[in-house]
């Protein structure tokens, strides 16, 4: 009976004191496996296997890799090297193109490679793998474009980091150090400075207190620039009132590259013959004013010449201008030119094509054909 009581006491002691029993087992485990760390690991795995929320049919949760401190910056640097353009080694700011083997190129370098190949009359190739690249073979990589837009970059004004996708809005609306101008710039205030200094400057700006005579001189200079633009548009509207107006219609002028027969060959572009106002015409163009190797120059310009191929009985006085062709994204400023065509003076001088910069010129040169639309207005005497 005493032995049974002793067993009962032991049982009663073991039941409510189960923690004590586990503690004893834990002490034994600690002595066997060699420390509390292994005991905690065993308990952690036991908790995973016996927890009420675990489902034996579900796959085990993936372990998340934790990078050591300082590794995030290295990861960004590695992404920069992976996502950068293979030509300029910089992160693309807009569209990203890839060759058939996946090498990345920013839009500017891609267009520049195509333009160089056209000037050298060679096939454009990828700088890495030398595979053929064209606008039809290469495609945009939208995944890389989105990944680049989420990478951090420094604001050039406040030096804080923002995702590239939101940097433009920050610089335009939010940055307190962005460069801004005084609201009295319309009356000649030249002040430029950080946005947070703008209220203090406008309170002390002296231009609102200038006399009318002083303001008239400032406004006169501004009126001159506006009058030039107004004169251009008024001239275009007056030309549209002419009786004889011709343009290249749906078949826009297409330039194709040629080489001269001189000892030093030079590249020029010439359009096929086309008919406007019952006369036959040809357009010629040259790069960098017939420079020998325009592909070695970063700055590029285009100039063109209008040639009358028909024989005429009397001189034809015309005004003409070139605009971009349909479905092109090249920015061309309209400029009106005048010339009196005759059998002796059937060619105009070379005049610059009014494009904004070399990037727009490369867009034209990169295309298989340079598409422009020509308007000719015959002046009636």
CSV table of C-alpha atoms in Angstrom, one decimal:
chain,number,residue,atom,x,y,z
A,1,UNK,CA,0.0,0.0,0.0
A,2,UNK,CA,2.8,2.3,0.8
A,3,UNK,CA,4.4,1.5,-2.5
A,4,UNK,CA,1.1,2.3,-4.3
A,5,UNK,CA,0.9,5.6,-2.4
A,6,UNK,CA,4.4,6.3,-3.4
A,7,UNK,CA,3.5,5.6,-7.0
A,8,UNK,CA,0.4,7.8,-6.7
A,9,UNK,CA,2.5,10.6,-5.2
A,10,UNK,CA,4.9,10.3,-8.0
A,11,UNK,CA,2.1,10.3,-10.5
A,12,UNK,CA,0.4,13.3,-8.9
A,13,UNK,CA,3.7,15.0,-8.7
A,14,UNK,CA,4.4,14.2,-12.4
A,15,UNK,CA,1.0,15.3,-13.7
A,16,UNK,CA,0.7,18.9,-12.5
A,17,UNK,CA,4.5,19.2,-12.5
A,18,UNK,CA,4.9,18.2,-16.1
A,19,UNK,CA,7.1,21.2,-16.6
A,20,UNK,CA,9.3,19.8,-14.0
A,21,UNK,CA,9.4,16.5,-15.8
A,22,UNK,CA,10.2,18.3,-19.1
A,23,UNK,CA,12.8,20.2,-17.2
A,24,UNK,CA,14.4,17.0,-16.0
A,25,UNK,CA,14.3,15.6,-19.5
A,26,UNK,CA,15.7,18.9,-20.8
A,27,UNK,CA,18.5,18.7,-18.3
A,28,UNK,CA,19.2,15.2,-19.5
A,29,UNK,CA,19.1,16.3,-23.1
A,30,UNK,CA,21.4,19.1,-22.3
A,31,UNK,CA,23.9,16.7,-20.9
A,32,UNK,CA,23.6,14.4,-23.9
A,33,UNK,CA,23.5,16.9,-26.9
A,34,UNK,CA,25.9,19.3,-25.3
A,35,UNK,CA,24.1,22.6,-24.6
A,36,UNK,CA,20.9,24.6,-24.5
A,37,UNK,CA,21.2,25.8,-28.1
A,38,UNK,CA,20.5,22.4,-29.5
A,39,UNK,CA,17.6,22.1,-27.0
A,40,UNK,CA,16.1,25.3,-28.4
A,41,UNK,CA,16.6,24.1,-31.9
A,42,UNK,CA,14.9,20.8,-31.1
A,43,UNK,CA,12.0,22.6,-29.4
A,44,UNK,CA,11.7,25.0,-32.4
A,45,UNK,CA,11.4,22.1,-34.8
A,46,UNK,CA,9.1,20.3,-32.5
A,47,UNK,CA,6.9,23.4,-32.4
A,48,UNK,CA,6.8,23.6,-36.1
A,49,UNK,CA,5.8,19.9,-36.5
A,50,UNK,CA,3.2,19.9,-33.7
A,51,UNK,CA,1.8,23.4,-34.0
A,52,UNK,CA,-2.0,23.7,-34.5
A,53,UNK,CA,-1.6,25.9,-37.6
A,54,UNK,CA,0.7,23.6,-39.5
A,55,UNK,CA,-0.8,21.5,-42.3
A,56,UNK,CA,1.0,18.3,-43.3
A,57,UNK,CA,-0.4,18.6,-46.9
A,58,UNK,CA,1.1,22.1,-47.4
A,59,UNK,CA,4.8,22.5,-48.5
A,60,UNK,CA,7.1,23.8,-45.9
A,61,UNK,CA,7.5,27.6,-45.9
A,62,UNK,CA,10.4,29.0,-47.8
A,63,UNK,CA,13.3,30.3,-45.7
A,64,UNK,CA,14.0,34.0,-46.3
A,65,UNK,CA,17.6,34.9,-46.8
A,66,UNK,CA,18.8,37.6,-44.5
A,67,UNK,CA,21.6,39.8,-45.9
A,68,UNK,CA,24.2,41.0,-43.5
A,69,UNK,CA,24.4,44.7,-42.8
A,70,UNK,CA,25.9,46.6,-45.7
A,71,UNK,CA,25.0,44.0,-48.3
A,72,UNK,CA,22.0,46.0,-49.6
A,73,UNK,CA,24.3,48.6,-51.1
A,74,UNK,CA,26.4,45.9,-52.7
A,75,UNK,CA,23.2,44.4,-54.2
A,76,UNK,CA,22.2,47.7,-55.7
A,77,UNK,CA,25.7,48.1,-57.2
A,78,UNK,CA,25.4,44.6,-58.7
A,79,UNK,CA,22.1,45.4,-60.2
A,80,UNK,CA,23.6,48.6,-61.7
A,81,UNK,CA,26.2,46.5,-63.4
A,82,UNK,CA,23.6,44.0,-64.7
A,83,UNK,CA,21.0,46.4,-65.9
A,84,UNK,CA,23.3,49.1,-67.4
A,85,UNK,CA,23.6,49.8,-71.1
A,86,UNK,CA,26.4,47.7,-72.8
A,87,UNK,CA,27.5,50.8,-74.8
A,88,UNK,CA,27.6,53.7,-72.4
A,89,UNK,CA,27.7,51.6,-69.2
A,90,UNK,CA,25.0,53.8,-67.7
A,91,UNK,CA,21.5,53.0,-66.5
A,92,UNK,CA,18.9,53.6,-69.2
A,93,UNK,CA,16.7,56.6,-68.6
A,94,UNK,CA,13.9,55.7,-71.0
A,95,UNK,CA,13.4,52.8,-73.3
A,96,UNK,CA,15.6,49.7,-73.1
A,97,UNK,CA,16.3,47.6,-76.2
A,98,UNK,CA,17.9,44.1,-76.3
A,99,UNK,CA,19.5,42.1,-79.1
A,100,UNK,CA,18.5,38.6,-79.9
A,101,UNK,CA,20.9,37.3,-77.3
A,102,UNK,CA,19.5,39.6,-74.6
A,103,UNK,CA,22.2,42.3,-74.3
A,104,UNK,CA,20.8,45.6,-73.2
A,105,UNK,CA,21.1,49.0,-74.9
A,106,UNK,CA,19.5,52.3,-74.0
A,107,UNK,CA,17.5,54.1,-76.6
A,108,UNK,CA,20.1,56.7,-77.3
A,109,UNK,CA,22.9,54.2,-77.9
A,110,UNK,CA,20.7,51.9,-79.9
A,111,UNK,CA,19.7,54.7,-82.3
A,112,UNK,CA,23.3,55.9,-82.4
A,113,UNK,CA,24.5,52.4,-83.5
A,114,UNK,CA,21.9,52.2,-86.2
A,115,UNK,CA,22.9,55.7,-87.5
A,116,UNK,CA,26.6,54.8,-87.5
A,117,UNK,CA,25.9,51.7,-89.6
A,118,UNK,CA,23.9,53.7,-92.1
A,119,UNK,CA,26.7,56.3,-92.4
A,120,UNK,CA,29.4,53.5,-92.9
A,121,UNK,CA,27.0,51.4,-95.1
A,122,UNK,CA,27.5,48.4,-92.8
A,123,UNK,CA,25.3,46.2,-90.9
A,124,UNK,CA,24.7,47.3,-87.3
A,125,UNK,CA,25.8,44.7,-84.8
A,126,UNK,CA,25.6,44.3,-81.0
A,127,UNK,CA,28.8,45.5,-79.3
A,128,UNK,CA,28.9,42.4,-77.1
A,129,UNK,CA,28.0,39.4,-79.3
A,130,UNK,CA,28.2,41.0,-82.8
A,131,UNK,CA,24.8,39.7,-83.8
A,132,UNK,CA,22.8,41.7,-86.2
A,133,UNK,CA,20.6,44.5,-84.8
A,134,UNK,CA,17.8,46.3,-86.5
A,135,UNK,CA,14.6,47.9,-85.4
A,136,UNK,CA,12.7,44.8,-86.4
A,137,UNK,CA,15.0,42.3,-84.8
A,138,UNK,CA,15.5,44.1,-81.4
A,139,UNK,CA,12.6,44.6,-79.0
A,140,UNK,CA,12.1,46.5,-75.8
A,141,UNK,CA,12.7,44.8,-72.4
A,142,UNK,CA,9.8,46.1,-70.3
A,143,UNK,CA,10.9,44.1,-67.2
A,144,UNK,CA,14.3,45.8,-67.2
A,145,UNK,CA,12.6,49.2,-67.7
A,146,UNK,CA,10.4,48.6,-64.6
A,147,UNK,CA,13.3,47.3,-62.6
A,148,UNK,CA,15.5,50.3,-63.4
A,149,UNK,CA,12.6,52.7,-62.5
A,150,UNK,CA,12.6,51.2,-59.0
A,151,UNK,CA,16.3,51.6,-58.3
A,152,UNK,CA,17.3,54.4,-56.0
A,153,UNK,CA,19.0,57.5,-57.4
A,154,UNK,CA,20.2,60.8,-55.9
A,155,UNK,CA,18.3,64.0,-56.4
A,156,UNK,CA,20.9,66.5,-57.8
A,157,UNK,CA,19.4,69.3,-55.7
A,158,UNK,CA,18.8,67.9,-52.2
A,159,UNK,CA,21.0,64.8,-52.6
A,160,UNK,CA,18.3,62.6,-51.1
A,161,UNK,CA,17.6,59.1,-52.6
A,162,UNK,CA,14.3,58.4,-54.5
A,163,UNK,CA,13.2,55.7,-56.9
A,164,UNK,CA,13.9,56.7,-60.4
A,165,UNK,CA,10.2,56.5,-61.3
A,166,UNK,CA,9.3,59.3,-58.8
A,167,UNK,CA,12.4,61.4,-59.2
A,168,UNK,CA,11.0,63.6,-61.9
A,169,UNK,CA,7.9,64.5,-59.9
A,170,UNK,CA,10.0,65.2,-56.8
A,171,UNK,CA,12.3,67.5,-58.8
A,172,UNK,CA,9.3,69.3,-60.4
A,173,UNK,CA,7.0,69.7,-57.4
A,174,UNK,CA,8.4,68.6,-54.0
A,175,UNK,CA,12.1,69.3,-53.7
A,176,UNK,CA,12.8,72.4,-51.6
A,177,UNK,CA,16.2,72.8,-53.2
A,178,UNK,CA,15.1,72.7,-56.8
A,179,UNK,CA,16.1,75.7,-59.0
A,180,UNK,CA,13.3,78.1,-59.5
A,181,UNK,CA,12.8,81.6,-60.9
A,182,UNK,CA,11.2,84.7,-59.5
A,183,UNK,CA,7.6,85.3,-60.4
A,184,UNK,CA,8.6,88.8,-61.7
A,185,UNK,CA,10.8,87.3,-64.4
A,186,UNK,CA,8.2,88.5,-66.9
A,187,UNK,CA,9.3,92.1,-66.1
A,188,UNK,CA,13.0,91.3,-66.2
A,189,UNK,CA,14.0,89.8,-62.8
A,190,UNK,CA,17.0,87.4,-63.5
A,191,UNK,CA,17.0,85.7,-60.1
A,192,UNK,CA,17.4,81.9,-59.9
A,193,UNK,CA,17.8,80.0,-56.7
A,194,UNK,CA,16.5,77.2,-54.5
A,195,UNK,CA,12.8,77.0,-54.0
A,196,UNK,CA,13.0,77.5,-50.2
A,197,UNK,CA,14.6,80.9,-50.7
A,198,UNK,CA,11.9,82.1,-53.2
A,199,UNK,CA,9.5,83.7,-50.7
A,200,UNK,CA,12.2,85.7,-49.1
A,201,UNK,CA,13.5,86.9,-52.4
A,202,UNK,CA,10.0,87.9,-53.8
A,203,UNK,CA,9.5,90.0,-50.7
A,204,UNK,CA,12.7,91.9,-51.3
A,205,UNK,CA,12.6,91.9,-55.2
A,206,UNK,CA,13.0,95.4,-56.5
A,207,UNK,CA,11.4,94.8,-60.0
A,208,UNK,CA,7.8,95.5,-58.9
A,209,UNK,CA,8.9,99.0,-57.8
A,210,UNK,CA,10.6,99.9,-61.1
A,211,UNK,CA,9.3,102.8,-63.1
A,212,UNK,CA,7.3,102.5,-66.3
A,213,UNK,CA,10.2,103.7,-68.4
A,214,UNK,CA,12.5,101.0,-67.0
A,215,UNK,CA,9.8,98.3,-67.6
A,216,UNK,CA,9.2,99.4,-71.2
A,217,UNK,CA,12.8,98.6,-72.1
A,218,UNK,CA,12.6,95.2,-70.6
A,219,UNK,CA,9.3,94.4,-72.2
A,220,UNK,CA,10.6,95.6,-75.6
A,221,UNK,CA,13.3,92.9,-75.7
A,222,UNK,CA,10.7,90.2,-74.8
A,223,UNK,CA,8.3,91.5,-77.6
A,224,UNK,CA,11.1,91.0,-80.2
A,225,UNK,CA,11.3,87.2,-79.5
A,226,UNK,CA,7.6,86.8,-79.5
A,227,UNK,CA,7.2,88.9,-82.7
A,228,UNK,CA,9.6,86.5,-84.6
A,229,UNK,CA,7.4,83.5,-83.7
A,230,UNK,CA,4.3,85.5,-84.6
A,231,UNK,CA,5.8,86.5,-88.0
A,232,UNK,CA,6.6,82.8,-88.8
A,233,UNK,CA,3.0,81.6,-88.1
A,234,UNK,CA,1.5,84.6,-89.9
A,235,UNK,CA,3.7,83.8,-92.9
A,236,UNK,CA,2.5,80.1,-92.9
A,237,UNK,CA,-1.1,81.2,-92.8
A,238,UNK,CA,-0.6,83.7,-95.6
A,239,UNK,CA,1.1,80.9,-97.7
A,240,UNK,CA,-2.0,78.7,-97.2
A,241,UNK,CA,-4.0,81.4,-99.1
A,242,UNK,CA,-2.0,80.9,-102.3
A,243,UNK,CA,-3.7,79.5,-105.4
A,244,UNK,CA,-1.1,76.9,-106.2
A,245,UNK,CA,0.0,74.8,-103.3
A,246,UNK,CA,1.7,71.4,-103.7
A,247,UNK,CA,3.0,68.9,-101.2
A,248,UNK,CA,4.3,65.3,-101.4
A,249,UNK,CA,1.0,63.9,-100.3
A,250,UNK,CA,0.8,60.4,-98.8
A,251,UNK,CA,4.0,59.3,-100.5
A,252,UNK,CA,6.4,61.3,-98.4
A,253,UNK,CA,9.9,62.1,-99.7
A,254,UNK,CA,12.3,59.2,-98.9
A,255,UNK,CA,16.0,59.7,-98.9
A,256,UNK,CA,18.4,56.9,-99.7
A,257,UNK,CA,22.2,57.1,-99.1
A,258,UNK,CA,24.7,57.4,-102.0
A,259,UNK,CA,28.4,58.0,-102.4
A,260,UNK,CA,30.1,60.5,-104.7
A,261,UNK,CA,32.4,59.4,-107.5
A,262,UNK,CA,35.3,61.6,-106.3
A,263,UNK,CA,38.6,60.3,-105.1
A,264,UNK,CA,37.5,61.1,-101.5
A,265,UNK,CA,34.0,59.6,-101.4
A,266,UNK,CA,31.4,61.5,-99.4
A,267,UNK,CA,28.0,60.4,-98.3
A,268,UNK,CA,24.9,62.2,-99.5
A,269,UNK,CA,21.2,61.4,-99.6
A,270,UNK,CA,18.9,61.8,-102.6
A,271,UNK,CA,15.2,61.3,-103.0
A,272,UNK,CA,13.6,59.7,-106.1
A,273,UNK,CA,12.0,62.1,-108.5
A,274,UNK,CA,8.6,63.3,-107.5
A,275,UNK,CA,6.0,65.6,-109.1
A,276,UNK,CA,4.6,68.7,-107.3
A,277,UNK,CA,2.7,71.5,-109.1
A,278,UNK,CA,3.2,69.7,-112.4
A,279,UNK,CA,7.0,69.9,-112.1
A,280,UNK,CA,9.6,67.3,-111.4
A,281,UNK,CA,11.7,67.8,-108.3
A,282,UNK,CA,14.5,66.1,-106.3
A,283,UNK,CA,15.7,66.6,-102.8
A,284,UNK,CA,19.3,66.1,-101.8
A,285,UNK,CA,20.7,66.1,-98.2
A,286,UNK,CA,24.2,65.8,-96.7
A,287,UNK,CA,25.5,65.1,-93.2
A,288,UNK,CA,27.7,67.6,-91.4
A,289,UNK,CA,28.1,69.6,-94.7
A,290,UNK,CA,29.8,66.7,-96.6
A,291,UNK,CA,32.2,65.8,-93.8
A,292,UNK,CA,34.4,62.9,-94.9
A,293,UNK,CA,33.7,60.7,-91.9
A,294,UNK,CA,30.6,61.9,-90.2
A,295,UNK,CA,30.4,58.6,-88.2
A,296,UNK,CA,33.4,59.8,-86.2
A,297,UNK,CA,31.6,62.9,-85.0
A,298,UNK,CA,29.2,63.0,-82.1
A,299,UNK,CA,27.6,66.3,-83.2
A,300,UNK,CA,25.6,65.7,-86.4
A,301,UNK,CA,23.5,68.0,-88.6
A,302,UNK,CA,21.6,67.6,-91.8
A,303,UNK,CA,21.3,70.1,-94.6
A,304,UNK,CA,19.1,69.8,-97.8
A,305,UNK,CA,18.8,71.2,-101.3
A,306,UNK,CA,15.7,71.4,-103.5
A,307,UNK,CA,16.4,70.8,-107.3
A,308,UNK,CA,14.0,71.5,-110.2
A,309,UNK,CA,14.5,68.8,-112.8
A,310,UNK,CA,11.8,70.0,-115.3
A,311,UNK,CA,12.5,72.6,-118.0
A,312,UNK,CA,10.5,75.7,-117.6
A,313,UNK,CA,9.7,78.6,-120.0
A,314,UNK,CA,9.8,81.2,-117.3
A,315,UNK,CA,11.1,81.5,-113.8
A,316,UNK,CA,9.0,80.0,-111.0
A,317,UNK,CA,9.2,81.9,-107.7
A,318,UNK,CA,8.4,79.5,-104.9
A,319,UNK,CA,8.3,79.3,-101.1
A,320,UNK,CA,8.9,75.9,-99.6
A,321,UNK,CA,9.3,74.2,-96.2
A,322,UNK,CA,10.0,70.8,-94.8
A,323,UNK,CA,8.2,69.0,-92.0
A,324,UNK,CA,8.4,65.6,-90.5
A,325,UNK,CA,6.8,62.7,-92.3
A,326,UNK,CA,3.8,60.7,-91.1
A,327,UNK,CA,4.3,58.4,-88.1
A,328,UNK,CA,7.7,60.0,-87.3
A,329,UNK,CA,8.6,61.3,-83.8
A,330,UNK,CA,11.4,63.7,-85.0
A,331,UNK,CA,10.9,67.3,-83.9
A,332,UNK,CA,11.5,69.8,-86.8
A,333,UNK,CA,10.9,73.5,-86.5
A,334,UNK,CA,9.2,75.0,-89.6
A,335,UNK,CA,11.4,77.4,-91.5
A,336,UNK,CA,10.2,79.0,-94.8
A,337,UNK,CA,12.7,79.3,-97.7
A,338,UNK,CA,12.3,81.3,-100.9
A,339,UNK,CA,13.8,80.7,-104.3
A,340,UNK,CA,13.2,81.7,-107.9
A,341,UNK,CA,13.7,78.5,-110.1
A,342,UNK,CA,14.7,78.8,-113.7
A,343,UNK,CA,16.7,76.7,-116.2
A,344,UNK,CA,19.9,78.4,-115.1
A,345,UNK,CA,19.2,78.5,-111.3
A,346,UNK,CA,17.4,75.2,-110.8
A,347,UNK,CA,19.1,74.4,-107.5
A,348,UNK,CA,18.8,76.1,-104.1
A,349,UNK,CA,21.7,76.5,-101.7
A,350,UNK,CA,22.1,73.9,-99.0
A,351,UNK,CA,20.1,75.0,-96.0
A,352,UNK,CA,20.1,73.4,-92.6
A,353,UNK,CA,17.3,71.1,-91.6
A,354,UNK,CA,15.8,72.8,-88.5
A,355,UNK,CA,16.1,69.9,-86.1
A,356,UNK,CA,16.7,70.5,-82.4
A,357,UNK,CA,19.9,68.5,-81.7
A,358,UNK,CA,22.1,65.6,-82.7
A,359,UNK,CA,19.7,63.1,-81.1
A,360,UNK,CA,17.0,64.0,-83.5
A,361,UNK,CA,19.5,63.8,-86.4
A,362,UNK,CA,20.4,60.3,-85.3
A,363,UNK,CA,16.7,59.3,-85.3
A,364,UNK,CA,16.5,60.3,-89.0
A,365,UNK,CA,19.8,58.6,-89.9
A,366,UNK,CA,19.0,55.4,-88.1
A,367,UNK,CA,15.9,54.9,-90.2
A,368,UNK,CA,16.1,52.9,-93.4
A,369,UNK,CA,14.7,55.9,-95.3
A,370,UNK,CA,14.5,59.5,-94.1
A,371,UNK,CA,10.8,60.4,-94.4
A,372,UNK,CA,10.0,64.1,-94.7
A,373,UNK,CA,7.0,66.0,-96.1
A,374,UNK,CA,7.7,68.9,-98.5
A,375,UNK,CA,5.3,71.8,-99.1
A,376,UNK,CA,5.8,74.1,-102.1
A,377,UNK,CA,3.9,77.4,-102.6
A,378,UNK,CA,4.1,79.0,-106.0
A,379,UNK,CA,4.0,82.8,-105.9
A,380,UNK,CA,1.7,84.3,-108.5
A,381,UNK,CA,2.9,87.5,-110.1
